[in-house]
Amino acid sequence: MGKRRFVRLPFGLIGTGLLSVVVTTGIVWMMVVDDPLGGEPIAVVPLENSIEGLSQRDIEVVEIRPSLDGEELGPNLRPDEASNRLGPRYELQKPAGQSEITRVDLVNPDPRVIERSGQGYLPTVSNEGLRPLDVYARPVATEFHSIPKIAIIVGGMGLSQTGTENALASLPSDVTLALAPYGANLDRWMQQAREKGHELLLQMPMEPFDFPDNDPGPHTLLISLQEREMVDRFQWLLTRVTNYVGIINQMGARFMSTRPSMQFLFEKLTNRGLMFVDDGTSSRSVAGEVAAETKTPFSGVDVVLDGVPREDEINAKLLQLEGVARARGVAVASSSALPVTIRQLEIWSRDLEERGLQLVPVSATIDR
């Protein structure tokens, strides 16, 4: 039959070799890797990969550049060049015959910056160079220049009594309100808003691309108007209310893409000491370029909050707005006075300072 031969493996030697490799690897790892917390207890916390109500398209990736060279600084960290600033001047000159600087009451228009006309009170620049922008701007605390700043504009004030009352009762005083020129009881809403400390804009209807199918109103500024008619409509709109720092467009995609019309408008605004705000709804707007040429105080909206008026969409836009503010130093948002928008803005603004952000009026964003 013969004898079978059995292979005997040196299991003890193999085990000793493996143990030696493990020990040697551990010693080398501890010598090479610097882990001061090695060996301490750890805890693993599961995190959700998504935020409820948000989708990937709602998150904007922003770039933060830590360089300290010139233009790489954030807008609130750059050297202050007072001679080039177009924003409101809070240090007002003393009126003749007065020993101290005084501001008029918040409700009545300042007689130094109004002009009587057949249509009503028109804003104007005083003989001393005082602008309505200087008089009616809400002062903003600037002790901490590096804090990201956010301006919120709520439009359509005066069109709905319930919506207007809701906005005045719920929103912080640093929120800027835009009055609709065709609204009812505008003087009443202006007075209540000013008493609560809000800064005001006037909405100005301008020609959209699909005019007249989409008609903003009988006094809409059109690119086809003759100069005299353009001035008449412009002045009629300006006299609807007082105490505002500037205007914001209502529609107007076609008008704002036409350079000659915008140049004419901005020259009139500059002569009257007002600012212009681009509501951010037109991608073809040349407002920023023309404002720089005419030296018109200007600010542009970065985020439209309630293009889709749902809570989750508005929250997503607010999150995007915060990201823009942290990356650029200043961000501006616009919205309407819808109940869902006012409710979400009121909730969002409660702990804004605790999150390291500052709410400011829109006039504070002119020189960003």
GROMACS .gro file of C-alpha atoms in nm:
model
  368
    1MET     CA    1   0.000   0.000   0.000
    2GLY     CA    2   0.286   0.242   0.072
    3LYS     CA    3   0.306   0.527   0.329
    4ARG     CA    4   0.132   0.865   0.279
    5ARG     CA    5   0.345   1.173   0.330
    6PHE     CA    6   0.187   1.466   0.526
    7VAL     CA    7   0.310   1.827   0.483
    8ARG     CA    8   0.371   1.990   0.818
    9LEU     CA    9   0.351   2.375   0.802
   10PRO     CA   10   0.536   2.587   1.061
   11PHE     CA   11   0.222   2.763   1.191
   12GLY     CA   12   0.401   2.900   1.492
   13LEU     CA   13   0.670   3.063   1.279
   14ILE     CA   14   0.411   3.211   1.043
   15GLY     CA   15   0.207   3.354   1.330
   16THR     CA   16   0.515   3.507   1.488
   17GLY     CA   17   0.607   3.668   1.155
   18LEU     CA   18   0.262   3.822   1.107
   19LEU     CA   19   0.262   3.956   1.462
   20SER     CA   20   0.603   4.110   1.404
   21VAL     CA   21   0.481   4.283   1.087
   22VAL     CA   22   0.179   4.428   1.269
   23VAL     CA   23   0.388   4.556   1.560
   24THR     CA   24   0.651   4.704   1.329
   25THR     CA   25   0.383   4.878   1.120
   26GLY     CA   26   0.225   5.027   1.434
   27ILE     CA   27   0.557   5.159   1.560
   28VAL     CA   28   0.640   5.316   1.223
   29TRP     CA   29   0.288   5.469   1.202
   30MET     CA   30   0.322   5.629   1.545
   31MET     CA   31   0.663   5.771   1.456
   32VAL     CA   32   0.556   5.915   1.119
   33VAL     CA   33   0.195   6.029   1.174
   34ASP     CA   34   0.141   6.325   1.409
   35ASP     CA   35  -0.194   6.260   1.574
   36PRO     CA   36  -0.212   6.429   1.915
   37LEU     CA   37  -0.558   6.282   1.978
   38GLY     CA   38  -0.457   5.928   1.896
   39GLY     CA   39  -0.598   5.681   2.141
   40GLU     CA   40  -0.861   5.915   2.285
   41PRO     CA   41  -1.229   5.818   2.280
   42ILE     CA   42  -1.419   5.929   1.970
   43ALA     CA   43  -1.785   5.957   1.879
   44VAL     CA   44  -1.940   5.907   1.538
   45VAL     CA   45  -2.241   6.125   1.459
   46PRO     CA   46  -2.446   6.043   1.145
   47LEU     CA   47  -2.517   6.352   0.932
   48GLU     CA   48  -2.786   6.385   0.669
   49ASN     CA   49  -2.651   6.422   0.318
   50SER     CA   50  -2.929   6.663   0.220
   51ILE     CA   51  -3.112   6.955   0.373
   52GLU     CA   52  -3.488   6.931   0.379
   53GLY     CA   53  -3.644   7.154   0.121
   54LEU     CA   54  -3.320   7.219  -0.065
   55SER     CA   55  -3.194   7.073  -0.389
   56GLN     CA   56  -2.855   7.089  -0.551
   57ARG     CA   57  -2.955   7.383  -0.773
   58ASP     CA   58  -3.033   7.591  -0.464
   59ILE     CA   59  -2.677   7.582  -0.333
   60GLU     CA   60  -2.437   7.835  -0.480
   61VAL     CA   61  -2.066   7.763  -0.462
   62VAL     CA   62  -1.881   8.079  -0.376
   63GLU     CA   63  -1.511   8.149  -0.372
   64ILE     CA   64  -1.336   8.305  -0.074
   65ARG     CA   65  -1.000   8.457  -0.156
   66PRO     CA   66  -0.778   8.515   0.147
   67SER     CA   67  -0.526   8.730  -0.041
   68LEU     CA   68  -0.469   9.079   0.096
   69ASP     CA   69  -0.369   9.254  -0.224
   70GLY     CA   70  -0.576   9.551  -0.335
   71GLU     CA   71  -0.900   9.445  -0.498
   72GLU     CA   72  -0.886   9.105  -0.335
   73LEU     CA   73  -1.007   9.263  -0.014
   74GLY     CA   74  -1.376   9.244   0.060
   75PRO     CA   75  -1.576   9.563  -0.005
   76ASN     CA   76  -1.599   9.642   0.366
   77LEU     CA   77  -1.225   9.594   0.420
   78ARG     CA   78  -1.096   9.821   0.146
   79PRO     CA   79  -0.958  10.164   0.236
   80ASP     CA   80  -1.233  10.422   0.259
   81GLU     CA   81  -1.202  10.674  -0.022
   82ALA     CA   82  -1.449  10.938   0.090
   83SER     CA   83  -1.404  11.147  -0.222
   84ASN     CA   84  -1.537  10.868  -0.442
   85ARG     CA   85  -1.831  10.770  -0.225
   86LEU     CA   86  -2.178  10.819  -0.366
   87GLY     CA   87  -2.370  10.680  -0.068
   88PRO     CA   88  -2.555  10.887   0.192
   89ARG     CA   89  -2.362  11.143   0.391
   90TYR     CA   90  -2.468  11.109   0.752
   91GLU     CA   91  -2.255  11.401   0.869
   92LEU     CA   92  -2.489  11.673   0.751
   93GLN     CA   93  -2.380  12.037   0.733
   94LYS     CA   94  -2.533  12.276   0.982
   95PRO     CA   95  -2.816  12.481   0.832
   96ALA     CA   96  -2.764  12.856   0.835
   97GLY     CA   97  -2.859  13.014   1.164
   98GLN     CA   98  -2.856  12.686   1.361
   99SER     CA   99  -2.600  12.589   1.623
  100GLU     CA  100  -2.632  12.214   1.573
  101ILE     CA  101  -2.720  11.957   1.312
  102THR     CA  102  -3.084  11.859   1.328
  103ARG     CA  103  -3.291  11.614   1.130
  104VAL     CA  104  -3.651  11.687   1.044
  105ASP     CA  105  -3.919  11.460   1.180
  106LEU     CA  106  -3.954  11.124   1.010
  107VAL     CA  107  -4.301  11.184   0.870
  108ASN     CA  108  -4.302  11.524   0.699
  109PRO     CA  109  -4.078  11.591   0.397
  110ASP     CA  110  -3.767  11.798   0.461
  111PRO     CA  111  -3.830  12.146   0.312
  112ARG     CA  112  -3.464  12.172   0.212
  113VAL     CA  113  -3.490  11.887  -0.040
  114ILE     CA  114  -3.835  11.934  -0.195
  115GLU     CA  115  -3.956  12.141  -0.485
  116ARG     CA  116  -4.316  12.241  -0.543
  117SER     CA  117  -4.465  12.161  -0.882
  118GLY     CA  118  -4.808  12.148  -1.038
  119GLN     CA  119  -4.817  11.772  -0.977
  120GLY     CA  120  -4.695  11.777  -0.616
  121TYR     CA  121  -4.369  11.771  -0.422
  122LEU     CA  122  -4.060  11.678  -0.623
  123PRO     CA  123  -3.732  11.570  -0.458
  124THR     CA  124  -3.440  11.800  -0.531
  125VAL     CA  125  -3.086  11.883  -0.418
  126SER     CA  126  -3.061  12.180  -0.179
  127ASN     CA  127  -2.843  12.485  -0.242
  128GLU     CA  128  -2.590  12.342   0.004
  129GLY     CA  129  -2.567  12.015  -0.190
  130LEU     CA  130  -2.788  11.818   0.047
  131ARG     CA  131  -2.965  11.530  -0.130
  132PRO     CA  132  -3.286  11.345  -0.042
  133LEU     CA  133  -3.059  11.040  -0.024
  134ASP     CA  134  -2.869  11.208   0.260
  135VAL     CA  135  -3.176  11.323   0.451
  136TYR     CA  136  -3.398  11.014   0.429
  137ALA     CA  137  -3.134  10.738   0.451
  138ARG     CA  138  -3.149  10.525   0.763
  139PRO     CA  139  -2.814  10.554   0.946
  140VAL     CA  140  -2.633  10.224   0.986
  141ALA     CA  141  -2.386  10.119   1.255
  142THR     CA  142  -2.041  10.067   1.101
  143GLU     CA  143  -1.830   9.977   1.403
  144PHE     CA  144  -1.757   9.631   1.264
  145HIS     CA  145  -1.664   9.675   0.900
  146SER     CA  146  -1.578   9.309   0.844
  147ILE     CA  147  -1.926   9.177   0.931
  148PRO     CA  148  -2.112   9.059   0.616
  149LYS     CA  149  -2.407   9.287   0.546
  150ILE     CA  150  -2.744   9.205   0.390
  151ALA     CA  151  -3.007   9.445   0.256
  152ILE     CA  152  -3.365   9.325   0.201
  153ILE     CA  153  -3.612   9.516  -0.020
  154VAL     CA  154  -3.983   9.435   0.005
  155GLY     CA  155  -4.185   9.578  -0.284
  156GLY     CA  156  -4.550   9.627  -0.366
  157MET     CA  157  -4.624   9.828  -0.053
  158GLY     CA  158  -4.959  10.004  -0.075
  159LEU     CA  159  -5.119   9.767  -0.324
  160SER     CA  160  -5.276   9.549  -0.054
  161GLN     CA  161  -5.385   9.688   0.281
  162THR     CA  162  -5.350   9.350   0.453
  163GLY     CA  163  -5.009   9.280   0.300
  164THR     CA  164  -4.879   9.627   0.380
  165GLU     CA  165  -4.999   9.614   0.743
  166ASN     CA  166  -4.849   9.267   0.781
  167ALA     CA  167  -4.511   9.385   0.653
  168LEU     CA  168  -4.507   9.692   0.877
  169ALA     CA  169  -4.599   9.485   1.182
  170SER     CA  170  -4.358   9.195   1.125
  171LEU     CA  171  -4.041   9.313   0.953
  172PRO     CA  172  -3.735   9.464   1.127
  173SER     CA  173  -3.681   9.835   1.078
  174ASP     CA  174  -3.364   9.777   0.874
  175VAL     CA  175  -3.570   9.620   0.594
  176THR     CA  176  -3.619   9.864   0.305
  177LEU     CA  177  -3.975   9.904   0.177
  178ALA     CA  178  -4.063   9.994  -0.184
  179LEU     CA  179  -4.390  10.181  -0.239
  180ALA     CA  180  -4.596  10.113  -0.552
  181PRO     CA  181  -4.689  10.439  -0.731
  182TYR     CA  182  -5.043  10.317  -0.801
  183GLY     CA  183  -5.105  10.207  -0.444
  184ALA     CA  184  -5.379  10.356  -0.229
  185ASN     CA  185  -5.316  10.580   0.075
  186LEU     CA  186  -4.943  10.606   0.002
  187ASP     CA  187  -4.894  10.899   0.240
  188ARG     CA  188  -5.046  10.696   0.522
  189TRP     CA  189  -4.821  10.395   0.455
  190MET     CA  190  -4.520  10.623   0.414
  191GLN     CA  191  -4.581  10.782   0.752
  192GLN     CA  192  -4.625  10.450   0.929
  193ALA     CA  193  -4.314  10.306   0.766
  194ARG     CA  194  -4.104  10.609   0.857
  195GLU     CA  195  -4.230  10.606   1.214
  196LYS     CA  196  -4.106  10.247   1.241
  197GLY     CA  197  -3.768  10.351   1.102
  198HIS     CA  198  -3.787  10.192   0.756
  199GLU     CA  199  -3.598  10.334   0.462
  200LEU     CA  200  -3.816  10.382   0.154
  201LEU     CA  201  -3.786  10.338  -0.221
  202LEU     CA  202  -4.038  10.427  -0.492
  203GLN     CA  203  -4.115  10.167  -0.757
  204MET     CA  204  -4.098  10.307  -1.110
  205PRO     CA  205  -4.285  10.119  -1.387
  206MET     CA  206  -4.072  10.071  -1.701
  207GLU     CA  207  -4.131   9.911  -2.037
  208PRO     CA  208  -4.096   9.531  -2.054
  209PHE     CA  209  -4.020   9.341  -2.374
  210ASP     CA  210  -4.380   9.220  -2.411
  211PHE     CA  211  -4.539   9.565  -2.377
  212PRO     CA  212  -4.834   9.636  -2.419
  213ASP     CA  213  -4.946   9.276  -2.354
  214ASN     CA  214  -4.777   9.319  -2.017
  215ASP     CA  215  -4.854   9.678  -1.915
  216PRO     CA  216  -4.714   9.816  -1.584
  217GLY     CA  217  -4.954  10.113  -1.587
  218PRO     CA  218  -5.055  10.437  -1.761
  219HIS     CA  219  -4.739  10.627  -1.662
  220THR     CA  220  -4.490  10.359  -1.765
  221LEU     CA  221  -4.158  10.492  -1.895
  222LEU     CA  222  -4.126  10.384  -2.260
  223ILE     CA  223  -3.821  10.403  -2.487
  224SER     CA  224  -4.043  10.551  -2.763
  225LEU     CA  225  -4.147  10.857  -2.561
  226GLN     CA  226  -4.039  11.206  -2.658
  227GLU     CA  227  -3.828  11.392  -2.402
  228ARG     CA  228  -4.112  11.615  -2.282
  229GLU     CA  229  -4.351  11.326  -2.229
  230MET     CA  230  -4.080  11.120  -2.061
  231VAL     CA  231  -4.013  11.404  -1.816
  232ASP     CA  232  -4.385  11.449  -1.746
  233ARG     CA  233  -4.433  11.082  -1.663
  234PHE     CA  234  -4.113  11.072  -1.459
  235GLN     CA  235  -4.215  11.372  -1.250
  236TRP     CA  236  -4.570  11.244  -1.201
  237LEU     CA  237  -4.431  10.922  -1.056
  238LEU     CA  238  -4.189  11.108  -0.828
  239THR     CA  239  -4.471  11.315  -0.676
  240ARG     CA  240  -4.680  11.016  -0.563
  241VAL     CA  241  -4.510  11.017  -0.222
  242THR     CA  242  -4.216  11.172  -0.037
  243ASN     CA  243  -3.938  11.070   0.204
  244TYR     CA  244  -3.779  10.807  -0.021
  245VAL     CA  245  -3.407  10.769  -0.096
  246GLY     CA  246  -3.440  10.650  -0.455
  247ILE     CA  247  -3.627  10.437  -0.704
  248ILE     CA  248  -3.636  10.071  -0.800
  249ASN     CA  249  -3.761   9.945  -1.134
  250GLN     CA  250  -4.094   9.771  -1.172
  251MET     CA  251  -4.058   9.536  -1.471
  252GLY     CA  252  -3.864   9.731  -1.735
  253ALA     CA  253  -3.647   9.465  -1.902
  254ARG     CA  254  -3.660   9.645  -2.238
  255PHE     CA  255  -3.616   9.995  -2.096
  256MET     CA  256  -3.319   9.887  -1.882
  257SER     CA  257  -3.146   9.722  -2.177
  258THR     CA  258  -3.162  10.046  -2.381
  259ARG     CA  259  -2.858  10.261  -2.302
  260PRO     CA  260  -2.988  10.605  -2.422
  261SER     CA  261  -3.306  10.572  -2.216
  262MET     CA  262  -3.111  10.469  -1.906
  263GLN     CA  263  -2.864  10.754  -1.951
  264PHE     CA  264  -3.150  11.004  -1.970
  265LEU     CA  265  -3.315  10.856  -1.660
  266PHE     CA  266  -2.995  10.843  -1.456
  267GLU     CA  267  -2.906  11.203  -1.536
  268LYS     CA  268  -3.247  11.309  -1.404
  269LEU     CA  269  -3.205  11.093  -1.092
  270THR     CA  270  -2.857  11.229  -1.020
  271ASN     CA  271  -2.980  11.588  -1.054
  272ARG     CA  272  -3.253  11.512  -0.800
  273GLY     CA  273  -3.020  11.345  -0.549
  274LEU     CA  274  -3.176  10.998  -0.568
  275MET     CA  275  -3.033  10.647  -0.595
  276PHE     CA  276  -3.134  10.368  -0.833
  277VAL     CA  277  -3.179  10.001  -0.745
  278ASP     CA  278  -3.181   9.732  -1.013
  279ASP     CA  279  -3.427   9.464  -0.896
  280GLY     CA  280  -3.222   9.187  -1.057
  281THR     CA  281  -3.495   9.043  -1.279
  282SER     CA  282  -3.336   9.136  -1.615
  283SER     CA  283  -3.015   8.969  -1.730
  284ARG     CA  284  -2.976   9.227  -2.010
  285SER     CA  285  -2.980   9.534  -1.785
  286VAL     CA  286  -2.713   9.798  -1.844
  287ALA     CA  287  -2.805   9.990  -1.529
  288GLY     CA  288  -2.477   9.920  -1.350
  289GLU     CA  289  -2.264  10.035  -1.642
  290VAL     CA  290  -2.465  10.353  -1.701
  291ALA     CA  291  -2.470  10.435  -1.329
  292ALA     CA  292  -2.091  10.423  -1.322
  293GLU     CA  293  -2.074  10.659  -1.622
  294THR     CA  294  -2.323  10.911  -1.482
  295LYS     CA  295  -2.202  10.875  -1.121
  296THR     CA  296  -2.551  10.787  -1.005
  297PRO     CA  297  -2.579  10.621  -0.660
  298PHE     CA  298  -2.656  10.261  -0.750
  299SER     CA  299  -2.715   9.921  -0.600
  300GLY     CA  300  -2.815   9.594  -0.763
  301VAL     CA  301  -3.014   9.299  -0.632
  302ASP     CA  302  -2.820   8.971  -0.605
  303VAL     CA  303  -3.102   8.733  -0.512
  304VAL     CA  304  -3.478   8.745  -0.583
  305LEU     CA  305  -3.630   8.565  -0.285
  306ASP     CA  306  -3.982   8.472  -0.390
  307GLY     CA  307  -3.970   8.406  -0.762
  308VAL     CA  308  -4.133   8.081  -0.654
  309PRO     CA  309  -4.349   8.178  -0.352
  310ARG     CA  310  -4.310   7.861  -0.142
  311GLU     CA  311  -4.151   7.827   0.199
  312ASP     CA  312  -3.883   7.580   0.091
  313GLU     CA  313  -3.789   7.789  -0.212
  314ILE     CA  314  -3.770   8.110  -0.009
  315ASN     CA  315  -3.555   7.940   0.256
  316ALA     CA  316  -3.323   7.812  -0.017
  317LYS     CA  317  -3.285   8.164  -0.157
  318LEU     CA  318  -3.215   8.305   0.190
  319LEU     CA  319  -2.942   8.045   0.234
  320GLN     CA  320  -2.798   8.144  -0.103
  321LEU     CA  321  -2.815   8.512   0.002
  322GLU     CA  322  -2.612   8.441   0.315
  323GLY     CA  323  -2.349   8.267   0.105
  324VAL     CA  324  -2.319   8.566  -0.127
  325ALA     CA  325  -2.289   8.804   0.171
  326ARG     CA  326  -2.013   8.599   0.334
  327ALA     CA  327  -1.818   8.574   0.009
  328ARG     CA  328  -1.853   8.934  -0.111
  329GLY     CA  329  -1.911   9.128   0.211
  330VAL     CA  330  -2.245   9.275   0.099
  331ALA     CA  331  -2.555   9.119  -0.060
  332VAL     CA  332  -2.894   9.261  -0.163
  333ALA     CA  333  -3.222   9.073  -0.200
  334SER     CA  334  -3.565   9.174  -0.325
  335SER     CA  335  -3.908   9.025  -0.262
  336SER     CA  336  -4.277   9.107  -0.268
  337ALA     CA  337  -4.510   9.158   0.027
  338LEU     CA  338  -4.669   8.814   0.001
  339PRO     CA  339  -4.775   8.662   0.336
  340VAL     CA  340  -4.545   8.361   0.295
  341THR     CA  341  -4.249   8.588   0.217
  342ILE     CA  342  -4.310   8.818   0.513
  343ARG     CA  343  -4.346   8.519   0.746
  344GLN     CA  344  -4.021   8.358   0.633
  345LEU     CA  345  -3.831   8.687   0.648
  346GLU     CA  346  -3.953   8.749   1.002
  347ILE     CA  347  -3.836   8.402   1.112
  348TRP     CA  348  -3.506   8.430   0.926
  349SER     CA  349  -3.416   8.770   1.075
  350ARG     CA  350  -3.464   8.670   1.441
  351ASP     CA  351  -3.113   8.531   1.498
  352LEU     CA  352  -2.931   8.701   1.210
  353GLU     CA  353  -2.676   8.874   1.433
  354GLU     CA  354  -2.603   8.550   1.617
  355ARG     CA  355  -2.507   8.399   1.281
  356GLY     CA  356  -2.256   8.679   1.224
  357LEU     CA  357  -2.459   8.883   0.974
  358GLN     CA  358  -2.590   9.240   0.981
  359LEU     CA  359  -2.913   9.366   0.828
  360VAL     CA  360  -2.874   9.711   0.669
  361PRO     CA  361  -3.089   9.948   0.457
  362VAL     CA  362  -3.024   9.945   0.086
  363SER     CA  363  -2.858  10.288   0.086
  364ALA     CA  364  -2.572  10.134   0.286
  365THR     CA  365  -2.486   9.910  -0.012
  366ILE     CA  366  -2.422  10.186  -0.266
  367ASP     CA  367  -2.044  10.201  -0.226
  368ARG     CA  368  -1.983   9.828  -0.192
   0.00000   0.00000   0.00000
